[in-house]
PDB file of C-alpha atoms in Angstrom:
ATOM      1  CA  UNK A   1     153.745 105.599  40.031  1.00  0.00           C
ATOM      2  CA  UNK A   2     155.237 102.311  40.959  1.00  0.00           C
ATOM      3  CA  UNK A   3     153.416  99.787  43.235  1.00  0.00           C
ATOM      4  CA  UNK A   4     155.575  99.405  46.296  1.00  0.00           C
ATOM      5  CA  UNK A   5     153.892  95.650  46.734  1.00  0.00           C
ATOM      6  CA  UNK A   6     155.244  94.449  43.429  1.00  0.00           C
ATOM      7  CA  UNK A   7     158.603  94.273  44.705  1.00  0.00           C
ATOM      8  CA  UNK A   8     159.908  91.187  44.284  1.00  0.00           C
ATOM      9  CA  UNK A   9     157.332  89.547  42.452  1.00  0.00           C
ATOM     10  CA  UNK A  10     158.463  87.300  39.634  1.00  0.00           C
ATOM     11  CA  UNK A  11     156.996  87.771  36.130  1.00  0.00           C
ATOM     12  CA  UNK A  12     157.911  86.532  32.551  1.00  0.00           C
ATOM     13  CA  UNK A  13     159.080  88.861  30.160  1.00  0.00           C
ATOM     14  CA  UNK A  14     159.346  88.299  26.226  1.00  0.00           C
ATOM     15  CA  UNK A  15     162.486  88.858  24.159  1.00  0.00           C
ATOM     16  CA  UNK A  16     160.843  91.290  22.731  1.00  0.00           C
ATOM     17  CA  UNK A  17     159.979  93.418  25.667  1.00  0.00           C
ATOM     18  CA  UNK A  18     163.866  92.892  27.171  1.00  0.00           C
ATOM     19  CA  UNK A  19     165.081  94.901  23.785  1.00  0.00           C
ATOM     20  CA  UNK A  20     166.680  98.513  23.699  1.00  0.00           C
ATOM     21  CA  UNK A  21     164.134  99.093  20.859  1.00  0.00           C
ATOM     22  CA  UNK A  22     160.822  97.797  23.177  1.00  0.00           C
ATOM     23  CA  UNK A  23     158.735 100.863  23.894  1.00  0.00           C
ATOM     24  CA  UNK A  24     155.429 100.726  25.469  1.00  0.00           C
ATOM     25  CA  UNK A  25     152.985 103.471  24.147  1.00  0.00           C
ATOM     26  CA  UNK A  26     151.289 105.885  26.256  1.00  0.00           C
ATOM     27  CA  UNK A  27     147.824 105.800  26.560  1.00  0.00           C
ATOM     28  CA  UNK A  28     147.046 102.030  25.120  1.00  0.00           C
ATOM     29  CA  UNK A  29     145.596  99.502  27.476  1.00  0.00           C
ATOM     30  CA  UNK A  30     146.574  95.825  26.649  1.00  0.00           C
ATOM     31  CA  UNK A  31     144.227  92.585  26.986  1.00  0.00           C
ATOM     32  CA  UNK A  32     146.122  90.233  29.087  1.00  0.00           C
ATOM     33  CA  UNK A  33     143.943  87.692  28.395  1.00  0.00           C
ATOM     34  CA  UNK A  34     140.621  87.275  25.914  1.00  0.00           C
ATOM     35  CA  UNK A  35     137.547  86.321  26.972  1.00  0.00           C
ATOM     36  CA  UNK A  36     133.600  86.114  26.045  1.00  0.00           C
ATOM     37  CA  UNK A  37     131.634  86.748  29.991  1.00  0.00           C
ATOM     38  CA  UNK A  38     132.821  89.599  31.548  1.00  0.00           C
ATOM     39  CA  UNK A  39     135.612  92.295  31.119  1.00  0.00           C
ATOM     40  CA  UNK A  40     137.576  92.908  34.036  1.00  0.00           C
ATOM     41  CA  UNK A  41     139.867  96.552  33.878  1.00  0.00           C
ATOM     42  CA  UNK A  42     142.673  97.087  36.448  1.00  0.00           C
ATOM     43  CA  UNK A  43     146.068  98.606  36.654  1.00  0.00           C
ATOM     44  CA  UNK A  44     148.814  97.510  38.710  1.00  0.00           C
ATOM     45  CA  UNK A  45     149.084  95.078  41.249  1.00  0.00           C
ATOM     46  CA  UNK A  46     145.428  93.994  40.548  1.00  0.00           C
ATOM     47  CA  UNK A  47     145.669  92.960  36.425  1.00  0.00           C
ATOM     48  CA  UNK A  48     147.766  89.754  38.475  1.00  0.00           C
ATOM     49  CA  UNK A  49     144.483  89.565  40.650  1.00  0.00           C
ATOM     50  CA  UNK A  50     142.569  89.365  37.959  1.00  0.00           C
ATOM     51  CA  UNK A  51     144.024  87.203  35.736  1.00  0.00           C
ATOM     52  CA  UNK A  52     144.554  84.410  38.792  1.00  0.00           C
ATOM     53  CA  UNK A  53     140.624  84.974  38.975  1.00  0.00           C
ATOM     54  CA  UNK A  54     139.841  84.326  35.306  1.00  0.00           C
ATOM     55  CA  UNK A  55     141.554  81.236  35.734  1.00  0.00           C
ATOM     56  CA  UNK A  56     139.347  80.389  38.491  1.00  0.00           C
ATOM     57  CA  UNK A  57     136.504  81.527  36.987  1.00  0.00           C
ATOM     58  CA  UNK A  58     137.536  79.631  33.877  1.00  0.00           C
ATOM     59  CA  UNK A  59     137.508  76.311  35.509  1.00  0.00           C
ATOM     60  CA  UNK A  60     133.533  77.072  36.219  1.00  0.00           C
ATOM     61  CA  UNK A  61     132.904  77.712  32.530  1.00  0.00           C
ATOM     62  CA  UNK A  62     133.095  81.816  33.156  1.00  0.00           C
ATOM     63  CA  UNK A  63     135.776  83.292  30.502  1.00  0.00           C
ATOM     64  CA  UNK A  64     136.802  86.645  31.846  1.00  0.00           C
ATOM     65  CA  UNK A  65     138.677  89.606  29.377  1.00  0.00           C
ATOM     66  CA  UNK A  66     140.816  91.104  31.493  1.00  0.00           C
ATOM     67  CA  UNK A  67     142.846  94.296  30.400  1.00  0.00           C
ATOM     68  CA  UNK A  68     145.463  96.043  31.852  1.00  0.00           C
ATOM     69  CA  UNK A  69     144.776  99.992  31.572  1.00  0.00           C
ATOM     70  CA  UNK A  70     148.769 100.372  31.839  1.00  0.00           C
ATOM     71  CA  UNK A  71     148.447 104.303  32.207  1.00  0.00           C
ATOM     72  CA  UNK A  72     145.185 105.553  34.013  1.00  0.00           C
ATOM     73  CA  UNK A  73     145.932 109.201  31.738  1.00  0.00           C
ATOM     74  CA  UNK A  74     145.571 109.154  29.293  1.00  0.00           C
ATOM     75  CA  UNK A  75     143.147 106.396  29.620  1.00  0.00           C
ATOM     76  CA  UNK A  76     142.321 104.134  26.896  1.00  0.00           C
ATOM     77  CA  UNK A  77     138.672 104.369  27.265  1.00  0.00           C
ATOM     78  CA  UNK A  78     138.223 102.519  23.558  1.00  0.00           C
ATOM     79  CA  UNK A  79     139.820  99.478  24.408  1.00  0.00           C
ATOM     80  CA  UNK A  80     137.312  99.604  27.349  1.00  0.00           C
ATOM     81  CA  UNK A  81     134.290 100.078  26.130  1.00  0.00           C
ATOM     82  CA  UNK A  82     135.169  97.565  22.639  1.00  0.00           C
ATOM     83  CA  UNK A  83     135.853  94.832  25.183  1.00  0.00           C
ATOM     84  CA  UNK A  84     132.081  95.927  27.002  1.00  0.00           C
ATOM     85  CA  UNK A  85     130.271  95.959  23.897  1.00  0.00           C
ATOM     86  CA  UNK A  86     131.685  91.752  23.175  1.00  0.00           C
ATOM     87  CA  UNK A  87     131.170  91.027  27.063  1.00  0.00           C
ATOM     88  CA  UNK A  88     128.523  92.817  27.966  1.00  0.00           C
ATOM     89  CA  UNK A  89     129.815  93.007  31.444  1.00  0.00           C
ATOM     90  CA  UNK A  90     132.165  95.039  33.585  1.00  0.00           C
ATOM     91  CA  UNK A  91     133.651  94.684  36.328  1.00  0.00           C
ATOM     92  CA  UNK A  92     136.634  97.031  37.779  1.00  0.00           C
ATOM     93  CA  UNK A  93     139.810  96.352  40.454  1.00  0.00           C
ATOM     94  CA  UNK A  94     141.894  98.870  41.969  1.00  0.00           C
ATOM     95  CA  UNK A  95     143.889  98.750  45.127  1.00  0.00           C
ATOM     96  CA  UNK A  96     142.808 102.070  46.378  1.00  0.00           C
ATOM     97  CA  UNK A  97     139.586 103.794  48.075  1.00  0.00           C
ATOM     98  CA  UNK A  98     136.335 103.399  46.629  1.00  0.00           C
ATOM     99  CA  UNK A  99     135.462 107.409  46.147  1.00  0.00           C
ATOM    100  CA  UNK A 100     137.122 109.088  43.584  1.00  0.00           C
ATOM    101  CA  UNK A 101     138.916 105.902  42.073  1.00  0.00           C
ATOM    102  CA  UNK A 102     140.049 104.726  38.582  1.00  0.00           C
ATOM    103  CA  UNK A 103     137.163 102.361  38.496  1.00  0.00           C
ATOM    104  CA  UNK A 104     134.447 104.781  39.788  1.00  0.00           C
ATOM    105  CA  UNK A 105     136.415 107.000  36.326  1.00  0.00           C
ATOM    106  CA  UNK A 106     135.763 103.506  34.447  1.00  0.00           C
ATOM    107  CA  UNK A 107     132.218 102.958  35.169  1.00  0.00           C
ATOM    108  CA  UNK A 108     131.585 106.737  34.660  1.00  0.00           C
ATOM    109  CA  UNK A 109     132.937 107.133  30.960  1.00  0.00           C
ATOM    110  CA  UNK A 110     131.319 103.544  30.541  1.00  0.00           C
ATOM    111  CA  UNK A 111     127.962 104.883  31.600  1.00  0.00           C
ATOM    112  CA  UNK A 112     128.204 108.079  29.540  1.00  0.00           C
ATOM    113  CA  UNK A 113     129.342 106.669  26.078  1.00  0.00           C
ATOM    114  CA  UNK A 114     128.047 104.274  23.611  1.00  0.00           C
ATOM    115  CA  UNK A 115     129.062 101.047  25.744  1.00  0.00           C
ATOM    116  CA  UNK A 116     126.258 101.761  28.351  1.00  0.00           C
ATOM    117  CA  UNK A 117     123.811 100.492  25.809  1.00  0.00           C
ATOM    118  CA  UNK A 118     125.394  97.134  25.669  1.00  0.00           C
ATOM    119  CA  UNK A 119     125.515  96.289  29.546  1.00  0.00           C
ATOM    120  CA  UNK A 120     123.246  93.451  30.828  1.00  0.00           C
ATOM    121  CA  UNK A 121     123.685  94.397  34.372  1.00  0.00           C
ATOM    122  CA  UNK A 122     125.309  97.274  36.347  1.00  0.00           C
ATOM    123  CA  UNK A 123     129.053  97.362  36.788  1.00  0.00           C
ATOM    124  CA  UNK A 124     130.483  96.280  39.555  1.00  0.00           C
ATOM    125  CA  UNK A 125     134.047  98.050  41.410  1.00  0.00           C
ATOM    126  CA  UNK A 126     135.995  96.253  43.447  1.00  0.00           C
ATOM    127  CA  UNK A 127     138.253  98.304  45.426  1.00  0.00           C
ATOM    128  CA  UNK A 128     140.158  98.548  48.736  1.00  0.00           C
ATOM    129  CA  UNK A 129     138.603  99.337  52.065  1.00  0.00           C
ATOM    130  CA  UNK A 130     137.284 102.747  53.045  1.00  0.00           C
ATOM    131  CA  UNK A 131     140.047 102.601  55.628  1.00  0.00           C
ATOM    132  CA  UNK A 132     143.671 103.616  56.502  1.00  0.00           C
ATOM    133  CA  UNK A 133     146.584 101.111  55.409  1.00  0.00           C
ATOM    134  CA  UNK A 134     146.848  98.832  57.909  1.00  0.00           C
ATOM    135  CA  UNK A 135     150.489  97.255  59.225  1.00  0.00           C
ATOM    136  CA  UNK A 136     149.744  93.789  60.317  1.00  0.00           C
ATOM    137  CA  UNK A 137     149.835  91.946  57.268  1.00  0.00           C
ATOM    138  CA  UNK A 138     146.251  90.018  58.068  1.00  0.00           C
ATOM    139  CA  UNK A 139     144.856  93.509  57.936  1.00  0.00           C
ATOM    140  CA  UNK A 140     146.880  94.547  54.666  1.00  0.00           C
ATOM    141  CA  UNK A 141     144.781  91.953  52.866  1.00  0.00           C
ATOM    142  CA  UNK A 142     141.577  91.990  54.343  1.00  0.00           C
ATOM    143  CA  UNK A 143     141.778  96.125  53.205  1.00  0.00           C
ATOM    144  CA  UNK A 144     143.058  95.710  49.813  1.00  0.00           C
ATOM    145  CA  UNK A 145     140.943  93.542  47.015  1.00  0.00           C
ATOM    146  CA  UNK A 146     142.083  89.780  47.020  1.00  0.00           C
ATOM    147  CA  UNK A 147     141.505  87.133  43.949  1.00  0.00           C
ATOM    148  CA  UNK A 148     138.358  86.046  46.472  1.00  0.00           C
ATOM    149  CA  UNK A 149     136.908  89.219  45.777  1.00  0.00           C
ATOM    150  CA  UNK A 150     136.830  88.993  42.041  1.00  0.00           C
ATOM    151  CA  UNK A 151     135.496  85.600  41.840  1.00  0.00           C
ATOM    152  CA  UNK A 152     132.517  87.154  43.952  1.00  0.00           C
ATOM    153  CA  UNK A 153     132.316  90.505  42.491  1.00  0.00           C
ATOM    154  CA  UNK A 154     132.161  88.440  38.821  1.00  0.00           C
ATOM    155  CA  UNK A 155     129.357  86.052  39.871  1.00  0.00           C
ATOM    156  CA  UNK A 156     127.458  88.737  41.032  1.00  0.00           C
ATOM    157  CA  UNK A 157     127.797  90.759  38.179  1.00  0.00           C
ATOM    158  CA  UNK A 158     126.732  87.789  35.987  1.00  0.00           C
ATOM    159  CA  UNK A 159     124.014  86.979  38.398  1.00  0.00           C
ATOM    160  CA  UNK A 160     125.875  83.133  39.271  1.00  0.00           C
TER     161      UNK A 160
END
């Protein structure tokens, strides 16, 4: 499904990825950006969140993984719970409601595989508001998680 918000948003794209031949596989996450602190997992409109935290974040000494799931199934669980193990740290983003999310799925398999072992603290989700969408734009992004929200949600994951 296709994120109705990232219409019109500018992004770079490589020669590569602009060929006939490019083909993105199924099922493989991609790290967006490599880091030591914390891993950050979203999919969507929130990997941009996310990275515009990390460079926040980065700025206070706090390098942030961040990896964009790219399909949510099959979910590349692996890529996940590598990037946990180095980090020791998770923290999830998703635009949508807090029960029955992609992060709560996240934080699950996390907890139930070999990765749990390797957490220093609990993961954290960030997620939208337990509400309906909103209209007034001032609403739309006080309901749906903002850059603001990462920054906090990775300082209190990492105790800062």
């Amino acid at each position: 499904l296709e994120s109705e918000l990232l219409y019109g948003v500018p992004f770079e794209m490589s020669e590569q990825a602009q060929s006939k031949e490019f083909v993105i596989p199924i099922g493989k996450a991609k790290i967006e950006r490599q880091g030591t602190h914390v891993t950050l997992v979203a999919h969507s409109r929130p990997v941009g969140h996310c990275l515009e935290a990390a460079t926040v974040l980065s700025k206070e000494g706090v390098e942030c993984e961040v990896i964009n799931l790219r399909t949510i199934r099959p979910m590349d669980i692996e890529t996940v719970e590598a990037s946990v193990v180095k980090t020791n740290h998770l923290v999830t983003v998703e635009g949508g409601w807090p029960q029955f999310g992609v992060g709560a799925e996240i934080c699950a398999r996390i907890m139930e595989g070999p990765a749990f072992n390797y957490l220093d603290a609990p993961a954290v989700r960030v997620t939208g508001a337990d509400v309906p969408m909103p209209y007034a734009k001032i609403l739309e992004d006080n309901s749906i998680p903002q850059v603001k929200d990462i920054v906090f949600a990775v300082k209190k994951a990492l105790n800062i």
